[in-house]
């Protein structure tokens, strides 16, 4: 029993250490029509953007959840993005085009936490594009469902 506990503690320490070491890893690449041509952002850089929290239901979870992250338009403004389109890609190679106008019309966020807990890679994380679906009837449409990119890893501005 004691041995088992010790092994579990060791395993937990490994996981914890990995999570700490991973904090400086690049989690979002932005390319295309931005001031510097390319930006590689780690968790720390992303958490410096003004933090917003949004309460909404989603098409892939039960009930409503609280999402914490930053506004997509704050990120794009900060990087000097200019264009009509953002092409968002995910770790699972999902790719979708999103009109830039979505981000001025709606408070679309890039979430890094759900219900206070960091989004994990094996569950929609580390970043998930979340629309204020419950706040705007117009967003309750399949057209927008496609744009809720989970495991977001890359944005290309065009
Ligand atoms: N990373 C990633 N995000 C994604 C998808 C995907 O396959 N991968 N599917 C999109 C689609 S087509 C829809 S309708 C919603 C919900 O997807 P689901 O019905 O396959 O769960 O998430 C969107 N975001
Ligand atoms: Mo879909």
PDB file of C-alpha atoms and ligand atoms in Angstrom:
ATOM      1  CA  UNK A   1       0.000   0.000   0.000  1.00  0.00           C
ATOM      2  CA  UNK A   2       2.766   2.384   0.990  1.00  0.00           C
ATOM      3  CA  UNK A   3       4.744   1.398  -2.077  1.00  0.00           C
ATOM      4  CA  UNK A   4       1.776   2.017  -4.298  1.00  0.00           C
ATOM      5  CA  UNK A   5       1.219   5.435  -2.774  1.00  0.00           C
ATOM      6  CA  UNK A   6       4.884   6.284  -3.288  1.00  0.00           C
ATOM      7  CA  UNK A   7       4.656   5.286  -6.934  1.00  0.00           C
ATOM      8  CA  UNK A   8       1.542   7.400  -7.366  1.00  0.00           C
ATOM      9  CA  UNK A   9       3.238  10.395  -5.783  1.00  0.00           C
ATOM     10  CA  UNK A  10       6.235   9.929  -8.079  1.00  0.00           C
ATOM     11  CA  UNK A  11       3.941   9.742 -11.096  1.00  0.00           C
ATOM     12  CA  UNK A  12       2.085  12.880 -10.033  1.00  0.00           C
ATOM     13  CA  UNK A  13       5.381  14.708  -9.580  1.00  0.00           C
ATOM     14  CA  UNK A  14       6.371  13.766 -13.108  1.00  0.00           C
ATOM     15  CA  UNK A  15       3.102  15.093 -14.492  1.00  0.00           C
ATOM     16  CA  UNK A  16       3.405  18.259 -12.405  1.00  0.00           C
ATOM     17  CA  UNK A  17       6.985  18.821 -13.528  1.00  0.00           C
ATOM     18  CA  UNK A  18       5.998  18.383 -17.137  1.00  0.00           C
ATOM     19  CA  UNK A  19       3.211  20.927 -16.789  1.00  0.00           C
ATOM     20  CA  UNK A  20       5.602  23.440 -15.263  1.00  0.00           C
ATOM     21  CA  UNK A  21       8.274  22.936 -17.911  1.00  0.00           C
ATOM     22  CA  UNK A  22       5.580  23.253 -20.565  1.00  0.00           C
ATOM     23  CA  UNK A  23       4.477  26.703 -19.481  1.00  0.00           C
ATOM     24  CA  UNK A  24       6.977  28.439 -21.726  1.00  0.00           C
ATOM     25  CA  UNK A  25       6.092  26.339 -24.735  1.00  0.00           C
ATOM     26  CA  UNK A  26       4.669  28.051 -27.772  1.00  0.00           C
ATOM     27  CA  UNK A  27       0.983  27.308 -27.864  1.00  0.00           C
ATOM     28  CA  UNK A  28      -0.169  29.674 -30.619  1.00  0.00           C
ATOM     29  CA  UNK A  29       1.462  30.615 -33.908  1.00  0.00           C
ATOM     30  CA  UNK A  30       0.143  33.634 -35.774  1.00  0.00           C
ATOM     31  CA  UNK A  31       1.240  34.350 -39.351  1.00  0.00           C
ATOM     32  CA  UNK A  32       0.182  36.395 -42.357  1.00  0.00           C
ATOM     33  CA  UNK A  33      -0.840  40.040 -42.361  1.00  0.00           C
ATOM     34  CA  UNK A  34       0.429  41.092 -38.932  1.00  0.00           C
ATOM     35  CA  UNK A  35       3.028  43.731 -38.063  1.00  0.00           C
ATOM     36  CA  UNK A  36       5.948  41.353 -37.534  1.00  0.00           C
ATOM     37  CA  UNK A  37       4.903  38.781 -40.122  1.00  0.00           C
ATOM     38  CA  UNK A  38       4.916  36.040 -37.540  1.00  0.00           C
ATOM     39  CA  UNK A  39       4.298  35.716 -33.806  1.00  0.00           C
ATOM     40  CA  UNK A  40       4.922  32.742 -31.565  1.00  0.00           C
ATOM     41  CA  UNK A  41       3.022  33.060 -28.336  1.00  0.00           C
ATOM     42  CA  UNK A  42       3.460  31.107 -25.141  1.00  0.00           C
ATOM     43  CA  UNK A  43       0.975  30.790 -22.311  1.00  0.00           C
ATOM     44  CA  UNK A  44       2.528  33.677 -20.437  1.00  0.00           C
ATOM     45  CA  UNK A  45       2.235  36.067 -23.381  1.00  0.00           C
ATOM     46  CA  UNK A  46      -1.377  35.070 -23.960  1.00  0.00           C
ATOM     47  CA  UNK A  47      -2.273  35.540 -20.304  1.00  0.00           C
ATOM     48  CA  UNK A  48      -1.000  39.124 -20.484  1.00  0.00           C
ATOM     49  CA  UNK A  49      -3.915  40.036 -22.732  1.00  0.00           C
ATOM     50  CA  UNK A  50      -6.935  41.451 -20.854  1.00  0.00           C
ATOM     51  CA  UNK A  51      -8.714  38.480 -19.326  1.00  0.00           C
ATOM     52  CA  UNK A  52     -12.389  37.918 -20.021  1.00  0.00           C
ATOM     53  CA  UNK A  53     -14.852  35.345 -18.795  1.00  0.00           C
ATOM     54  CA  UNK A  54     -17.881  34.179 -20.719  1.00  0.00           C
ATOM     55  CA  UNK A  55     -20.735  31.956 -19.605  1.00  0.00           C
ATOM     56  CA  UNK A  56     -22.331  29.937 -22.371  1.00  0.00           C
ATOM     57  CA  UNK A  57     -23.561  26.552 -23.488  1.00  0.00           C
ATOM     58  CA  UNK A  58     -21.742  24.781 -26.331  1.00  0.00           C
ATOM     59  CA  UNK A  59     -22.802  22.153 -28.858  1.00  0.00           C
ATOM     60  CA  UNK A  60     -20.336  19.636 -27.469  1.00  0.00           C
ATOM     61  CA  UNK A  61     -20.829  19.881 -23.702  1.00  0.00           C
ATOM     62  CA  UNK A  62     -23.796  19.552 -21.368  1.00  0.00           C
ATOM     63  CA  UNK A  63     -25.226  22.639 -19.714  1.00  0.00           C
ATOM     64  CA  UNK A  64     -23.451  25.960 -19.530  1.00  0.00           C
ATOM     65  CA  UNK A  65     -19.811  26.533 -18.662  1.00  0.00           C
ATOM     66  CA  UNK A  66     -17.643  29.442 -17.735  1.00  0.00           C
ATOM     67  CA  UNK A  67     -14.844  30.112 -20.229  1.00  0.00           C
ATOM     68  CA  UNK A  68     -11.841  32.267 -19.415  1.00  0.00           C
ATOM     69  CA  UNK A  69      -9.422  33.662 -21.952  1.00  0.00           C
ATOM     70  CA  UNK A  70      -8.930  36.759 -24.083  1.00  0.00           C
ATOM     71  CA  UNK A  71     -10.904  38.469 -26.833  1.00  0.00           C
ATOM     72  CA  UNK A  72      -9.793  37.417 -30.309  1.00  0.00           C
ATOM     73  CA  UNK A  73      -9.945  41.066 -31.376  1.00  0.00           C
ATOM     74  CA  UNK A  74      -7.590  42.120 -28.551  1.00  0.00           C
ATOM     75  CA  UNK A  75      -5.008  39.603 -29.749  1.00  0.00           C
ATOM     76  CA  UNK A  76      -5.394  40.602 -33.407  1.00  0.00           C
ATOM     77  CA  UNK A  77      -5.268  44.340 -32.568  1.00  0.00           C
ATOM     78  CA  UNK A  78      -2.165  43.795 -30.474  1.00  0.00           C
ATOM     79  CA  UNK A  79      -0.438  42.041 -33.377  1.00  0.00           C
ATOM     80  CA  UNK A  80      -1.532  44.667 -35.920  1.00  0.00           C
ATOM     81  CA  UNK A  81      -3.621  42.209 -37.909  1.00  0.00           C
ATOM     82  CA  UNK A  82      -5.177  43.550 -41.092  1.00  0.00           C
ATOM     83  CA  UNK A  83      -7.358  41.569 -43.433  1.00  0.00           C
ATOM     84  CA  UNK A  84     -10.702  40.004 -44.075  1.00  0.00           C
ATOM     85  CA  UNK A  85     -10.092  36.479 -42.947  1.00  0.00           C
ATOM     86  CA  UNK A  86      -8.488  34.402 -40.239  1.00  0.00           C
ATOM     87  CA  UNK A  87      -7.650  30.807 -41.053  1.00  0.00           C
ATOM     88  CA  UNK A  88      -7.670  28.859 -37.804  1.00  0.00           C
ATOM     89  CA  UNK A  89      -5.941  25.468 -37.546  1.00  0.00           C
ATOM     90  CA  UNK A  90      -5.969  22.903 -34.792  1.00  0.00           C
ATOM     91  CA  UNK A  91      -3.624  20.228 -33.471  1.00  0.00           C
ATOM     92  CA  UNK A  92      -5.851  17.597 -35.091  1.00  0.00           C
ATOM     93  CA  UNK A  93      -5.339  19.309 -38.488  1.00  0.00           C
ATOM     94  CA  UNK A  94      -8.836  20.756 -38.527  1.00  0.00           C
ATOM     95  CA  UNK A  95      -8.822  24.012 -40.541  1.00  0.00           C
ATOM     96  CA  UNK A  96     -11.555  26.608 -40.948  1.00  0.00           C
ATOM     97  CA  UNK A  97     -11.858  30.134 -42.349  1.00  0.00           C
ATOM     98  CA  UNK A  98     -13.363  32.770 -40.078  1.00  0.00           C
ATOM     99  CA  UNK A  99     -14.373  36.222 -41.348  1.00  0.00           C
ATOM    100  CA  UNK A 100     -12.558  38.958 -39.421  1.00  0.00           C
ATOM    101  CA  UNK A 101     -15.932  40.706 -38.951  1.00  0.00           C
ATOM    102  CA  UNK A 102     -16.981  38.029 -36.411  1.00  0.00           C
ATOM    103  CA  UNK A 103     -14.477  39.479 -33.969  1.00  0.00           C
ATOM    104  CA  UNK A 104     -15.713  43.063 -34.234  1.00  0.00           C
ATOM    105  CA  UNK A 105     -19.388  42.070 -34.180  1.00  0.00           C
ATOM    106  CA  UNK A 106     -19.128  39.603 -31.305  1.00  0.00           C
ATOM    107  CA  UNK A 107     -17.018  39.122 -28.207  1.00  0.00           C
ATOM    108  CA  UNK A 108     -15.438  35.915 -29.500  1.00  0.00           C
ATOM    109  CA  UNK A 109     -12.880  34.621 -27.044  1.00  0.00           C
ATOM    110  CA  UNK A 110      -9.924  32.296 -27.152  1.00  0.00           C
ATOM    111  CA  UNK A 111     -10.383  30.310 -23.966  1.00  0.00           C
ATOM    112  CA  UNK A 112      -7.594  28.689 -21.975  1.00  0.00           C
ATOM    113  CA  UNK A 113      -9.777  27.710 -19.042  1.00  0.00           C
ATOM    114  CA  UNK A 114     -13.173  26.099 -18.629  1.00  0.00           C
ATOM    115  CA  UNK A 115     -14.867  26.335 -15.228  1.00  0.00           C
ATOM    116  CA  UNK A 116     -11.598  27.675 -13.828  1.00  0.00           C
ATOM    117  CA  UNK A 117      -9.483  24.714 -14.949  1.00  0.00           C
ATOM    118  CA  UNK A 118      -6.879  24.923 -17.730  1.00  0.00           C
ATOM    119  CA  UNK A 119      -8.105  23.265 -20.925  1.00  0.00           C
ATOM    120  CA  UNK A 120      -6.066  20.127 -21.531  1.00  0.00           C
ATOM    121  CA  UNK A 121      -4.719  19.014 -24.888  1.00  0.00           C
ATOM    122  CA  UNK A 122      -6.717  15.799 -24.727  1.00  0.00           C
ATOM    123  CA  UNK A 123      -9.893  17.762 -24.011  1.00  0.00           C
ATOM    124  CA  UNK A 124     -10.343  20.791 -26.318  1.00  0.00           C
ATOM    125  CA  UNK A 125      -7.194  22.495 -25.071  1.00  0.00           C
ATOM    126  CA  UNK A 126      -4.878  24.186 -24.781  1.00  0.00           C
ATOM    127  CA  UNK A 127      -6.941  26.844 -26.601  1.00  0.00           C
ATOM    128  CA  UNK A 128     -10.552  26.832 -27.756  1.00  0.00           C
ATOM    129  CA  UNK A 129     -12.332  29.494 -29.812  1.00  0.00           C
ATOM    130  CA  UNK A 130     -15.598  30.190 -27.983  1.00  0.00           C
ATOM    131  CA  UNK A 131     -18.482  32.266 -29.336  1.00  0.00           C
ATOM    132  CA  UNK A 132     -20.985  34.035 -27.034  1.00  0.00           C
ATOM    133  CA  UNK A 133     -23.627  31.638 -28.265  1.00  0.00           C
ATOM    134  CA  UNK A 134     -26.159  32.109 -25.469  1.00  0.00           C
ATOM    135  CA  UNK A 135     -25.938  35.890 -25.723  1.00  0.00           C
ATOM    136  CA  UNK A 136     -26.764  36.157 -29.458  1.00  0.00           C
ATOM    137  CA  UNK A 137     -29.431  34.151 -31.223  1.00  0.00           C
ATOM    138  CA  UNK A 138     -27.636  34.685 -34.539  1.00  0.00           C
ATOM    139  CA  UNK A 139     -24.744  32.576 -33.252  1.00  0.00           C
ATOM    140  CA  UNK A 140     -26.956  29.537 -32.661  1.00  0.00           C
ATOM    141  CA  UNK A 141     -26.315  28.307 -36.167  1.00  0.00           C
ATOM    142  CA  UNK A 142     -24.214  25.547 -37.736  1.00  0.00           C
ATOM    143  CA  UNK A 143     -22.249  28.201 -39.662  1.00  0.00           C
ATOM    144  CA  UNK A 144     -20.788  29.338 -36.366  1.00  0.00           C
ATOM    145  CA  UNK A 145     -20.472  25.860 -34.852  1.00  0.00           C
ATOM    146  CA  UNK A 146     -17.723  25.147 -37.408  1.00  0.00           C
ATOM    147  CA  UNK A 147     -15.740  28.109 -36.102  1.00  0.00           C
ATOM    148  CA  UNK A 148     -15.498  26.875 -32.515  1.00  0.00           C
ATOM    149  CA  UNK A 149     -12.042  25.459 -33.116  1.00  0.00           C
ATOM    150  CA  UNK A 150     -10.769  23.459 -30.184  1.00  0.00           C
ATOM    151  CA  UNK A 151      -7.079  22.466 -29.829  1.00  0.00           C
ATOM    152  CA  UNK A 152      -6.390  25.734 -31.647  1.00  0.00           C
ATOM    153  CA  UNK A 153      -2.707  26.024 -32.575  1.00  0.00           C
ATOM    154  CA  UNK A 154      -2.411  28.443 -35.468  1.00  0.00           C
ATOM    155  CA  UNK A 155      -3.982  31.570 -36.936  1.00  0.00           C
ATOM    156  CA  UNK A 156      -3.212  32.918 -40.380  1.00  0.00           C
ATOM    157  CA  UNK A 157      -4.416  36.428 -41.161  1.00  0.00           C
ATOM    158  CA  UNK A 158      -5.333  37.164 -44.790  1.00  0.00           C
TER     159      UNK A 158
HETATM  160  N1  LIG B   1     -10.084  21.109 -33.537  1.00  0.00           N
HETATM  161  C1  LIG B   1     -11.301  20.883 -34.034  1.00  0.00           C
HETATM  162  N2  LIG B   1     -12.258  21.788 -33.827  1.00  0.00           N
HETATM  163  C2  LIG B   1     -13.503  21.591 -34.335  1.00  0.00           C
HETATM  164  C3  LIG B   1     -13.808  20.458 -35.088  1.00  0.00           C
HETATM  165  C4  LIG B   1     -12.766  19.497 -35.268  1.00  0.00           C
HETATM  166  O1  LIG B   1     -12.920  18.440 -35.891  1.00  0.00           O
HETATM  167  N3  LIG B   1     -11.541  19.748 -34.718  1.00  0.00           N
HETATM  168  N4  LIG B   1     -15.087  20.315 -35.612  1.00  0.00           N
HETATM  169  C5  LIG B   1     -15.905  21.543 -35.779  1.00  0.00           C
HETATM  170  C6  LIG B   1     -17.284  21.268 -36.132  1.00  0.00           C
HETATM  171  S1  LIG B   1     -17.582  20.772 -37.733  1.00  0.00           S
HETATM  172  C7  LIG B   1     -18.325  21.454 -35.268  1.00  0.00           C
HETATM  173  S2  LIG B   1     -19.928  21.310 -35.758  1.00  0.00           S
HETATM  174  C8  LIG B   1     -18.055  21.719 -33.880  1.00  0.00           C
HETATM  175  C9  LIG B   1     -18.604  20.553 -33.087  1.00  0.00           C
HETATM  176  O2  LIG B   1     -17.968  19.396 -33.575  1.00  0.00           O
HETATM  177  P1  LIG B   1     -18.466  17.900 -33.272  1.00  0.00           P
HETATM  178  O3  LIG B   1     -19.940  17.892 -33.560  1.00  0.00           O
HETATM  179  O4  LIG B   1     -17.660  17.059 -34.203  1.00  0.00           O
HETATM  180  O5  LIG B   1     -18.151  17.597 -31.848  1.00  0.00           O
HETATM  181  O6  LIG B   1     -16.668  21.887 -33.565  1.00  0.00           O
HETATM  182  C10 LIG B   1     -15.835  22.428 -34.570  1.00  0.00           C
HETATM  183  N5  LIG B   1     -14.452  22.522 -34.098  1.00  0.00           N
HETATM  184 MO1  LIG B   2     -19.786  20.046 -37.705  1.00  0.00          MO
END
